[in-house]
Short mmCIF file of C-alpha atoms and ligand atoms in Angstrom, two decimals:
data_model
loop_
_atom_site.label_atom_id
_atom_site.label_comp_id
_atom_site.label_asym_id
_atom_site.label_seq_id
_atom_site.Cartn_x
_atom_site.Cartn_y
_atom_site.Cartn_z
CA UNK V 1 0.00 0.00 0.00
CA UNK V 2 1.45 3.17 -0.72
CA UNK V 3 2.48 5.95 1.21
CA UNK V 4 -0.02 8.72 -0.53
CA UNK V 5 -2.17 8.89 -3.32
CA UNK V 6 -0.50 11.98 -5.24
CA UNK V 7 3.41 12.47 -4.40
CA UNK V 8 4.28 16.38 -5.62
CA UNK V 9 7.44 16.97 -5.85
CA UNK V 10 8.87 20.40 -5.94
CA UNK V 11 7.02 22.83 -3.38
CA UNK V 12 7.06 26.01 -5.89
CA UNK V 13 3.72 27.79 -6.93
CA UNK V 14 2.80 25.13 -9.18
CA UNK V 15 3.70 22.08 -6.81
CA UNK V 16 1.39 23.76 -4.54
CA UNK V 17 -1.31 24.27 -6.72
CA UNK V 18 -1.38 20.43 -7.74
CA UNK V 19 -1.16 20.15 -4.04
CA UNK V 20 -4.68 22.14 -3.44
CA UNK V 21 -6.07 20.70 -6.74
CA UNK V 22 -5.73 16.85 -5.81
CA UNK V 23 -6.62 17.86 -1.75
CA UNK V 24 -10.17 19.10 -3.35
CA UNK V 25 -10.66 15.84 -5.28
CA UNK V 26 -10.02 14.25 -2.28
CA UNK V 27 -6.69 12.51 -2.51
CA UNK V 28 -4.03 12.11 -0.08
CA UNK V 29 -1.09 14.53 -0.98
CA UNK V 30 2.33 14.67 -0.14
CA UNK V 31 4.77 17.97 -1.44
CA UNK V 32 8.39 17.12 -1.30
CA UNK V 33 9.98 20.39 -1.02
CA UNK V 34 13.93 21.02 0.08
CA UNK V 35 13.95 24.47 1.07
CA UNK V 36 12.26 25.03 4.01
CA UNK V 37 9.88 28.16 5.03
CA UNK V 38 9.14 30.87 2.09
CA UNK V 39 10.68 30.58 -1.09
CA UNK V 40 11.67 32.97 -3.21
CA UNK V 41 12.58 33.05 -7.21
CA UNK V 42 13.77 35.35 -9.79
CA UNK V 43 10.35 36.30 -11.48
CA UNK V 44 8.79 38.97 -13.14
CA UNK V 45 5.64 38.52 -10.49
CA UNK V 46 3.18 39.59 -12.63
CA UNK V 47 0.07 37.19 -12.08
CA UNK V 48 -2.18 37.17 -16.26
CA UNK V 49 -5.80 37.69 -15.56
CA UNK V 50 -6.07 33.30 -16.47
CA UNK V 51 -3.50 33.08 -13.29
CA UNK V 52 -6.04 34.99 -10.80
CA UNK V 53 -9.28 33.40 -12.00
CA UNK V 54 -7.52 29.77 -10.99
CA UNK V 55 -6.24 31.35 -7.83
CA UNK V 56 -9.92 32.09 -7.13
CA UNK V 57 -11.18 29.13 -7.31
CA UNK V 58 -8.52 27.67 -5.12
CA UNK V 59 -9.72 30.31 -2.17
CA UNK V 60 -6.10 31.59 -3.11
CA UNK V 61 -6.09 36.16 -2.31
CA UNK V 62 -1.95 37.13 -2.35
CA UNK V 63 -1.95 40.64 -1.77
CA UNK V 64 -0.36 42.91 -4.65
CA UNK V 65 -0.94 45.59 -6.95
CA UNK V 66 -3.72 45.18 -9.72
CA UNK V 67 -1.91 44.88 -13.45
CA UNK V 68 -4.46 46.08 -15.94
CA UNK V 69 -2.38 46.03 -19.36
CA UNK V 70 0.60 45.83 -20.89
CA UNK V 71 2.69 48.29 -22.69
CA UNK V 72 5.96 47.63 -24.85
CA UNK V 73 8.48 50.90 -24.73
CA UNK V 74 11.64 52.00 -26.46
CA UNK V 75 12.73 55.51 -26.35
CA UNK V 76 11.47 56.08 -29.89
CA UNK V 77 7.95 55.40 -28.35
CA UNK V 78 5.20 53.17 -26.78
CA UNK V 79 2.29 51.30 -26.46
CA UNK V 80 -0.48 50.09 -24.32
CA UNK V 81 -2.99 47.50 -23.95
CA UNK V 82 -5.53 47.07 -21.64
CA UNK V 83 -7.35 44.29 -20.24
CA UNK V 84 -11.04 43.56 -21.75
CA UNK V 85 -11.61 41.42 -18.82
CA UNK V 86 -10.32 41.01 -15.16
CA UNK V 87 -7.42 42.46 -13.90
CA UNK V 88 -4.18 40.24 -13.58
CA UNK V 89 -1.92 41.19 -10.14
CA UNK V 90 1.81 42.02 -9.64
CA UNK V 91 2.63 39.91 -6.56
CA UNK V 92 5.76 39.15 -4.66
CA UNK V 93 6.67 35.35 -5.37
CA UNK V 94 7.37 35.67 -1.45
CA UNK V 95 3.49 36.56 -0.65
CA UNK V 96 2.89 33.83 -3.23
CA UNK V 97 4.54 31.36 -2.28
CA UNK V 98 2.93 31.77 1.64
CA UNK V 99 -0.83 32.15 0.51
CA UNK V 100 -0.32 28.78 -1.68
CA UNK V 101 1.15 26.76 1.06
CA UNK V 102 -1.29 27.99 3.75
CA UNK V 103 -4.19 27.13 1.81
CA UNK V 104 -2.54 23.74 0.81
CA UNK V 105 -1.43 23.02 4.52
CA UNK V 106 -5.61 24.43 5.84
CA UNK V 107 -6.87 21.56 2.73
CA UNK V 108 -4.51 18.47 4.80
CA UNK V 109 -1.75 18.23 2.25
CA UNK V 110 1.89 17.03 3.59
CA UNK V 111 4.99 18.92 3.20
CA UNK V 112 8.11 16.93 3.80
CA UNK V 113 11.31 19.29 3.71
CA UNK V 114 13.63 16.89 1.31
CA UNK V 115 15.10 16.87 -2.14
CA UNK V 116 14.39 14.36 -4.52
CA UNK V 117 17.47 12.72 -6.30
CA UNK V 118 15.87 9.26 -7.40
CA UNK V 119 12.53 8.03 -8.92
CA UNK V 120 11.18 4.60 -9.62
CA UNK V 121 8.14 3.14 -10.75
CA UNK V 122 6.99 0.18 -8.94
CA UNK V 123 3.80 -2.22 -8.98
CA UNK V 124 1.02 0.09 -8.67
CA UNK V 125 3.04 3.25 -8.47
CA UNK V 126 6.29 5.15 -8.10
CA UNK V 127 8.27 6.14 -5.09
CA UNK V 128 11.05 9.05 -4.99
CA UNK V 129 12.40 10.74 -2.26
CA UNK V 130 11.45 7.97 0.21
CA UNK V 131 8.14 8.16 0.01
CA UNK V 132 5.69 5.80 -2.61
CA UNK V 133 2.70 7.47 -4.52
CA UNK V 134 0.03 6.14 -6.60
CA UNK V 135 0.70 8.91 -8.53
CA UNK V 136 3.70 11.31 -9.04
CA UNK V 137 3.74 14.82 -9.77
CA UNK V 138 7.16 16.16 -11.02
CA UNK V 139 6.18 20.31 -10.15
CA UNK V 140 10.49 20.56 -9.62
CA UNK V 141 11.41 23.86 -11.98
CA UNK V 142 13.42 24.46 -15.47
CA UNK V 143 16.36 22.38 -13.98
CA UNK V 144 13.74 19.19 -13.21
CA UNK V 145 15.45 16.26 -11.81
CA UNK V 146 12.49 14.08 -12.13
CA UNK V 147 12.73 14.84 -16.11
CA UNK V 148 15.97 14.30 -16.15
CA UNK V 149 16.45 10.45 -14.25
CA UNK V 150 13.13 9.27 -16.31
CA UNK V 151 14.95 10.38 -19.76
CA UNK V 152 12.06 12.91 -20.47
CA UNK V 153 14.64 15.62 -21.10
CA UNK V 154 14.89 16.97 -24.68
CA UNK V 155 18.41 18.57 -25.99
CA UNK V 156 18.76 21.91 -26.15
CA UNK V 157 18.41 23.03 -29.67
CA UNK V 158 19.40 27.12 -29.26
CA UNK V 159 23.06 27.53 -29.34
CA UNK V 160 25.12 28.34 -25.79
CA UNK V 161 24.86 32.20 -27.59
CA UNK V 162 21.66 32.40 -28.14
CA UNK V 163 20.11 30.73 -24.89
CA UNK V 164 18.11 33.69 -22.45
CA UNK V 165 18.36 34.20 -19.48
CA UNK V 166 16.68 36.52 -16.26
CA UNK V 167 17.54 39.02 -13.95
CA UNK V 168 15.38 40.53 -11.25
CA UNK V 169 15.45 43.09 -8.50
CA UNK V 170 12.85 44.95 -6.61
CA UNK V 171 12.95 48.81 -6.02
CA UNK V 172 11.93 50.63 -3.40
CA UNK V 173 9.30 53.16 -4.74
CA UNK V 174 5.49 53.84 -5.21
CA UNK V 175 4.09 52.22 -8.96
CA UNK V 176 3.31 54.87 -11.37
CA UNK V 177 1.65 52.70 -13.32
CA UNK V 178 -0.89 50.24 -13.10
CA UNK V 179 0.40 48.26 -16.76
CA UNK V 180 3.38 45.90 -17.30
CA UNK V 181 6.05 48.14 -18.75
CA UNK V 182 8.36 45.95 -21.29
CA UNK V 183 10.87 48.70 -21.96
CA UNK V 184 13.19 47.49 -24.50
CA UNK V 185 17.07 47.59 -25.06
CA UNK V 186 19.06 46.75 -28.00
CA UNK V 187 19.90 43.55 -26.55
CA UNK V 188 17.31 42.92 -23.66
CA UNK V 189 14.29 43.26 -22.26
CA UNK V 190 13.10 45.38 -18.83
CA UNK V 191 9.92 43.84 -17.48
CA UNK V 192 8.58 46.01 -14.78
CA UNK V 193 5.69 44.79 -12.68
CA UNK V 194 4.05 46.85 -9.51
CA UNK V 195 4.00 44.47 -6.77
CA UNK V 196 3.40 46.45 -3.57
CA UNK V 197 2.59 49.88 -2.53
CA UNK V 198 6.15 50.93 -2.55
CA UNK V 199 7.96 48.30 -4.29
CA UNK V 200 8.75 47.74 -8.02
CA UNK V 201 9.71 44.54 -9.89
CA UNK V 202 12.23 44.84 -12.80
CA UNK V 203 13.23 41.38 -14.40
CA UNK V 204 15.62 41.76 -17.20
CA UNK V 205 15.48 39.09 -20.18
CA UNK V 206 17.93 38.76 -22.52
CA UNK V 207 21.45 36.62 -23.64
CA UNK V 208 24.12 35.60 -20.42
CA UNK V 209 26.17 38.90 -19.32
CA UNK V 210 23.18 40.81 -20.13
CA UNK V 211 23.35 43.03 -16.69
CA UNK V 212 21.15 45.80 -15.33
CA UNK V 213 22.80 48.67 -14.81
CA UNK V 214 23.89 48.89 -19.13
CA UNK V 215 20.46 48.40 -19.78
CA UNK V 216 19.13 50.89 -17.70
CA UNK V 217 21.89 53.45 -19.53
CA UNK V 218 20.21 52.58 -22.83
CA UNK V 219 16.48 53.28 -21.32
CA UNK V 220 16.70 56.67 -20.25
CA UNK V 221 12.91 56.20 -19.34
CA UNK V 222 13.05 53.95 -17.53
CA UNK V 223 16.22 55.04 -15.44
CA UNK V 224 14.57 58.19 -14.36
CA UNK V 225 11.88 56.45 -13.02
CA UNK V 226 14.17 54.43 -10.83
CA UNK V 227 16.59 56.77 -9.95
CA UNK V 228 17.52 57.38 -6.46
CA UNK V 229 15.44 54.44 -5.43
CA UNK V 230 16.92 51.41 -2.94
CA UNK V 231 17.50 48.57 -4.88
CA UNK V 232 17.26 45.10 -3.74
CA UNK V 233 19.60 42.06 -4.12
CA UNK V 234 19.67 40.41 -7.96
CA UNK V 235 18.73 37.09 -8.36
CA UNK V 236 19.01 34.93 -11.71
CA UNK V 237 17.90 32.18 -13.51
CA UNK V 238 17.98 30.26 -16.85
CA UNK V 239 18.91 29.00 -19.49
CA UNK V 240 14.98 29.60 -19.68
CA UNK V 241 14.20 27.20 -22.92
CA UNK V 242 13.76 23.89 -21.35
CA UNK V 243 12.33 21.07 -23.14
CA UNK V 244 10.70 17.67 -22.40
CA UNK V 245 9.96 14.89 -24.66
CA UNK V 246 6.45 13.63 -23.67
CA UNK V 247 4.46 14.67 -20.65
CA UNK V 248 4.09 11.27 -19.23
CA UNK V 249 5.79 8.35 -17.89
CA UNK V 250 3.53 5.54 -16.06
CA UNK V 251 2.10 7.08 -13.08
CA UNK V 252 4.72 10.19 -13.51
CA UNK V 253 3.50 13.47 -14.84
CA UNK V 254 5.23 16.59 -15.34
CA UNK V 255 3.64 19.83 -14.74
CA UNK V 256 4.63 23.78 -14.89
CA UNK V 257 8.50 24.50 -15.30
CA UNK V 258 9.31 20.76 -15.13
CA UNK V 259 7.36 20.60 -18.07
CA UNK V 260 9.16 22.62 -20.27
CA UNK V 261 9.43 26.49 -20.88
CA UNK V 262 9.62 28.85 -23.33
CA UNK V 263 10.48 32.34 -22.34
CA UNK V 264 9.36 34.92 -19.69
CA UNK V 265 8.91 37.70 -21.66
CA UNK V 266 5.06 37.05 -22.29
CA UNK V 267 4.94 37.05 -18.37
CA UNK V 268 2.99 33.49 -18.65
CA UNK V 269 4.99 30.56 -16.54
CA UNK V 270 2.38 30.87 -13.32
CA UNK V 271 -1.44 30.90 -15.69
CA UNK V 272 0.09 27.85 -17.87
CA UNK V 273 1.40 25.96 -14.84
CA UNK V 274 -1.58 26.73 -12.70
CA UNK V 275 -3.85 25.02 -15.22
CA UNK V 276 -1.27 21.92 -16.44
CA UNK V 277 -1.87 21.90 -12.51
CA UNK V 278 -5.53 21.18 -12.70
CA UNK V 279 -5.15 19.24 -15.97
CA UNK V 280 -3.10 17.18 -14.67
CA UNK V 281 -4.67 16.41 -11.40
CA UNK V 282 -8.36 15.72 -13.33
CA UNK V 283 -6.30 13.01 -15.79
CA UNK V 284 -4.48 11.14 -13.36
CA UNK V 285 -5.65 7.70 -15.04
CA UNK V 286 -5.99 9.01 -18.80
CA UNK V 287 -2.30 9.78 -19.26
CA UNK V 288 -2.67 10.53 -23.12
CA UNK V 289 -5.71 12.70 -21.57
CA UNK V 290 -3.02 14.65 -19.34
CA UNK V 291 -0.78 14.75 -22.70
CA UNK V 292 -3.90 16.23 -24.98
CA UNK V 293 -4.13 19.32 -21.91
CA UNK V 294 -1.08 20.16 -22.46
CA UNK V 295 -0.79 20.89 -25.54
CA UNK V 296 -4.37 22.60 -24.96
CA UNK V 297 -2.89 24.68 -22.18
CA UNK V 298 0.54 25.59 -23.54
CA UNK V 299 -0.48 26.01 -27.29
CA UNK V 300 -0.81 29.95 -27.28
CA UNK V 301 1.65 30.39 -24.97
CA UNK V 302 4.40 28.39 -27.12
CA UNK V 303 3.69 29.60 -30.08
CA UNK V 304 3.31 33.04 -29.51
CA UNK V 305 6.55 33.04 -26.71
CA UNK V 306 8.60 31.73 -29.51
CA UNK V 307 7.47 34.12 -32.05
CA UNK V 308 8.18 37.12 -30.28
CA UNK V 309 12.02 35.59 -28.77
CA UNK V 310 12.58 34.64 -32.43
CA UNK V 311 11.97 38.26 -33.44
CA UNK V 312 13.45 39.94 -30.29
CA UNK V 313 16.69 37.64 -31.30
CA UNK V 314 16.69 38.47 -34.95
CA UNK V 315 18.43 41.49 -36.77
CA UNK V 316 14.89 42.80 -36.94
CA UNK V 317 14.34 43.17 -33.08
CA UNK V 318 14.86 47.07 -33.39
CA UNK V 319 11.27 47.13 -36.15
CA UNK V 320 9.44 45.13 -32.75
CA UNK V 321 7.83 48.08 -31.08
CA UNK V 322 7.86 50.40 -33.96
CA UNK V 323 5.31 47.28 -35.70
CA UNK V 324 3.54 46.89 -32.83
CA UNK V 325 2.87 51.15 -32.40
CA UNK V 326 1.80 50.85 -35.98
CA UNK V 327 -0.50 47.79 -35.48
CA UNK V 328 -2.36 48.51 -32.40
CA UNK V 329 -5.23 46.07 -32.86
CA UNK V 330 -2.90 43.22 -33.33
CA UNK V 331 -1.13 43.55 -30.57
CA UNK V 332 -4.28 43.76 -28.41
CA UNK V 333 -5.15 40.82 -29.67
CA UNK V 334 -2.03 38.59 -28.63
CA UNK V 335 -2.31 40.51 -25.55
CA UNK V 336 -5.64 39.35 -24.60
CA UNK V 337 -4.83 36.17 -26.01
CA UNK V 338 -1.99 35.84 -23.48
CA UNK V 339 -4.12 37.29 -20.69
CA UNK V 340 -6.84 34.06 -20.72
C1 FAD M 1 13.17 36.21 -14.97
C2 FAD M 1 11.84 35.53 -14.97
C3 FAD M 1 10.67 36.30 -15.01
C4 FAD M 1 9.43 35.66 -14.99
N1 FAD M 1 8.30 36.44 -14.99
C5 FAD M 1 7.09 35.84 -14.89
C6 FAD M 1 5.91 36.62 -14.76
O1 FAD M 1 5.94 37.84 -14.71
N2 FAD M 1 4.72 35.97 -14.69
C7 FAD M 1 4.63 34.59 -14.73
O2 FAD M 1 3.52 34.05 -14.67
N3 FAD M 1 5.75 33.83 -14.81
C8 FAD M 1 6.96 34.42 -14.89
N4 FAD M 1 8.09 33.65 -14.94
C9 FAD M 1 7.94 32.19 -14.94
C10 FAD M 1 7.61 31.65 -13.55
O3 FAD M 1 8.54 32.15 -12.62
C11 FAD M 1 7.65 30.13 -13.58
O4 FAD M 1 6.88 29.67 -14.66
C12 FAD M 1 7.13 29.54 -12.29
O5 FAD M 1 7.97 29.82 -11.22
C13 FAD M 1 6.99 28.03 -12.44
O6 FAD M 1 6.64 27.47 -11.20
P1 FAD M 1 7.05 25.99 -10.84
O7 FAD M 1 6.41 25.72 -9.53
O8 FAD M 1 6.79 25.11 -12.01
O9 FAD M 1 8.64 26.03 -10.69
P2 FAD M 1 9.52 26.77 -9.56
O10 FAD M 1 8.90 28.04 -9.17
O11 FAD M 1 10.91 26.80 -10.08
O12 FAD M 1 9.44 25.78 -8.32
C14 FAD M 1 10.09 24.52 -8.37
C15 FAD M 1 10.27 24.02 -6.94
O13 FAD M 1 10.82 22.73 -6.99
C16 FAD M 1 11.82 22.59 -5.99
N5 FAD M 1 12.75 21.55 -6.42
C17 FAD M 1 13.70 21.67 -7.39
N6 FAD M 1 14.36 20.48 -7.49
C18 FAD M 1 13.80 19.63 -6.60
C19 FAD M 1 14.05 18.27 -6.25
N7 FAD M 1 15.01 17.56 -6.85
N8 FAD M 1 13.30 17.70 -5.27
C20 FAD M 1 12.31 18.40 -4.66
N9 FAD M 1 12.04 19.70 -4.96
C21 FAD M 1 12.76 20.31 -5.92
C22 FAD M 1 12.45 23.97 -5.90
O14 FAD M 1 13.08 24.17 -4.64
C23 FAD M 1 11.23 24.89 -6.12
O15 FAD M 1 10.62 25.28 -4.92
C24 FAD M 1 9.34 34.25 -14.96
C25 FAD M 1 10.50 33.48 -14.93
C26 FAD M 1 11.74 34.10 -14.94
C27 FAD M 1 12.97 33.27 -14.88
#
């Protein structure tokens, strides 16, 4: 008999949502989570409207600062977007992190503070981390080690100079706006999210070496705005392309990050993981079922990510705002495409 029904591993905002998910379909859960207490992540923090309706539902409220459009700069000009719908939310991955696990602790689901190195299937299941699970969520980040040891990693097709990577530091000021600025540089990208009263995301995207303080001398805009402003410590992460062969293995499932992962410059890692999340949790014995959501919940999100990094990396990336100034409508449309 095993240990648990469902068997998460990887305690991040997506772990924790399969957590809550299986809890309300009333299945045993246990998270598997190394670090211990609130964990933090480099992150742009802005939550799409898609990412707060599922947060809803879940009884999930992080406090934050409402997000209701986007707008692409350069200092030859800008432009906006705003929401049809809902509002999405800037939110500290800290404040995230803490509402998910207390709602998945209130709902009964076990955290056991341990990282995962091995995973086997077995008669009726799989056990990893010294615990066996009918079923086996692998919610463990781009660098999955559950994709990894089951062989469901795919090779990385960009070349070392052309892989992304992200930055991120808060600053210390009051928002002045209430859109997701994407100022950007000749070689990167400046996502800045509101995530508190007086505090100010800024997660920079772009190639390794790409730092902060040169791409803040080639936004002038942006600069001003943060000038004089206490900055916090940077944190990193990346290569962000990450790619997995199939979704499934046996009882084994990956979901969010672990999954696979585009790019963060369409601000979209939390909405698609939350619902591979609830896919993955409502196809636990259809796992070509689980495979079909996937592709469902990731389709817009891959093909559109990829788009716009192919363009941002091409010769052309300089035309990218310019087009979209000129085309208003259309990029509205991906926009509130993204937003669902
Ligand atoms: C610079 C940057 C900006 C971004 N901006 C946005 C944004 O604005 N909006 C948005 O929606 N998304 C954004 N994203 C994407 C978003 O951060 C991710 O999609 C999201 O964190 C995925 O959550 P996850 O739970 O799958 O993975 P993670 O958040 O990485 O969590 C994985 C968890 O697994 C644990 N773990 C790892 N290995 C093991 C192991 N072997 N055993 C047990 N546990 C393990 C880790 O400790 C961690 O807690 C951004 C990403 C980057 C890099």
């Amino acid at each position: 008999m095993a240990d648990t029904d469902v068997l998460v591993v990887g305690g991040g905002p997506v772990g924790l949502a399969a957590a809550i998910e299986a809890r309300r379909h009333g299945l045993d859960v246990v998270v598997v989570e190394p670090r211990p207490g609130t964990v933090d992540k480099a992150c742009g923090e802005g939550l799409m409207p898609g990412a707060m309706a599922l947060l809803r539902e879940w009884d999930v409220d992080p406090a934050g600062h409402p997000i209701t459009g986007i707008s692409y700069r350069s200092p030859a000009g800008h432009v906006d977007h705003r929401f049809r719908g809902t509002a999405g939310r800037g939110v500290r991955r800290t404040t995230l992190h803490d509402a998910l696990r207390e709602r998945a602790a209130d709902l009964g689901a076990v955290t056991v503070a341990r990282r995962v190195e091995d995973v086997r299937t077995v008669p009726g299941g799989v056990v990893a981390g010294g615990v066996s699970a009918r079923y086996l969520l692998a919610c463990d980040g781009l660098h999955s080690t559950v994709r990894r040891r089951l062989g469901l990693e795919a090779p990385a097709t960009a070349r070392p100079g052309r892989r992304r990577y992200g930055l991120r530091r808060h600053y210390r000021l009051a928002p002045w706006t209430d859109l997701v600025e994407v100022h950007w540089s000749p070689v990167a990208e400046a996502y800045v999210t509101p995530v508190a009263p007086d505090l100010v995301g800024v997660a920079l995207l772009g190639p390794r070496g790409a730092d902060l303080t040169a791409a803040l001398a080639a936004l002038p805009e942006l600069a001003e705005r943060l000038d004089g402003a206490t900055a916090g410590p940077v944190r990193g992460a990346g290569p962000l392309r990450q790619r997995s062969t199939r979704r499934t293995a046996g009882p084994v499932r990956l979901v969010g990050d672990a999954s696979g992962y585009v790019d963060a410059l369409t601000g979209e890692g939390l909405r698609v993981g939350f619902a591979q999340a609830r896919a993955a949790v409502a196809t636990l014995d259809d796992p070509a079922g689980y495979e079909r959501a996937w592709w469902a919940a990731t389709r817009d999100y891959r093909v559109l990510t990829s788009g716009l990094v192919a363009w941002a990396s091409s010769p052309l990336r300089g035309a990218l705002v310019p087009t979209a100034r000129r085309l208003p409508g259309v990029f509205g449309a991906v926009v509130e495409r993204l937003a669902r």
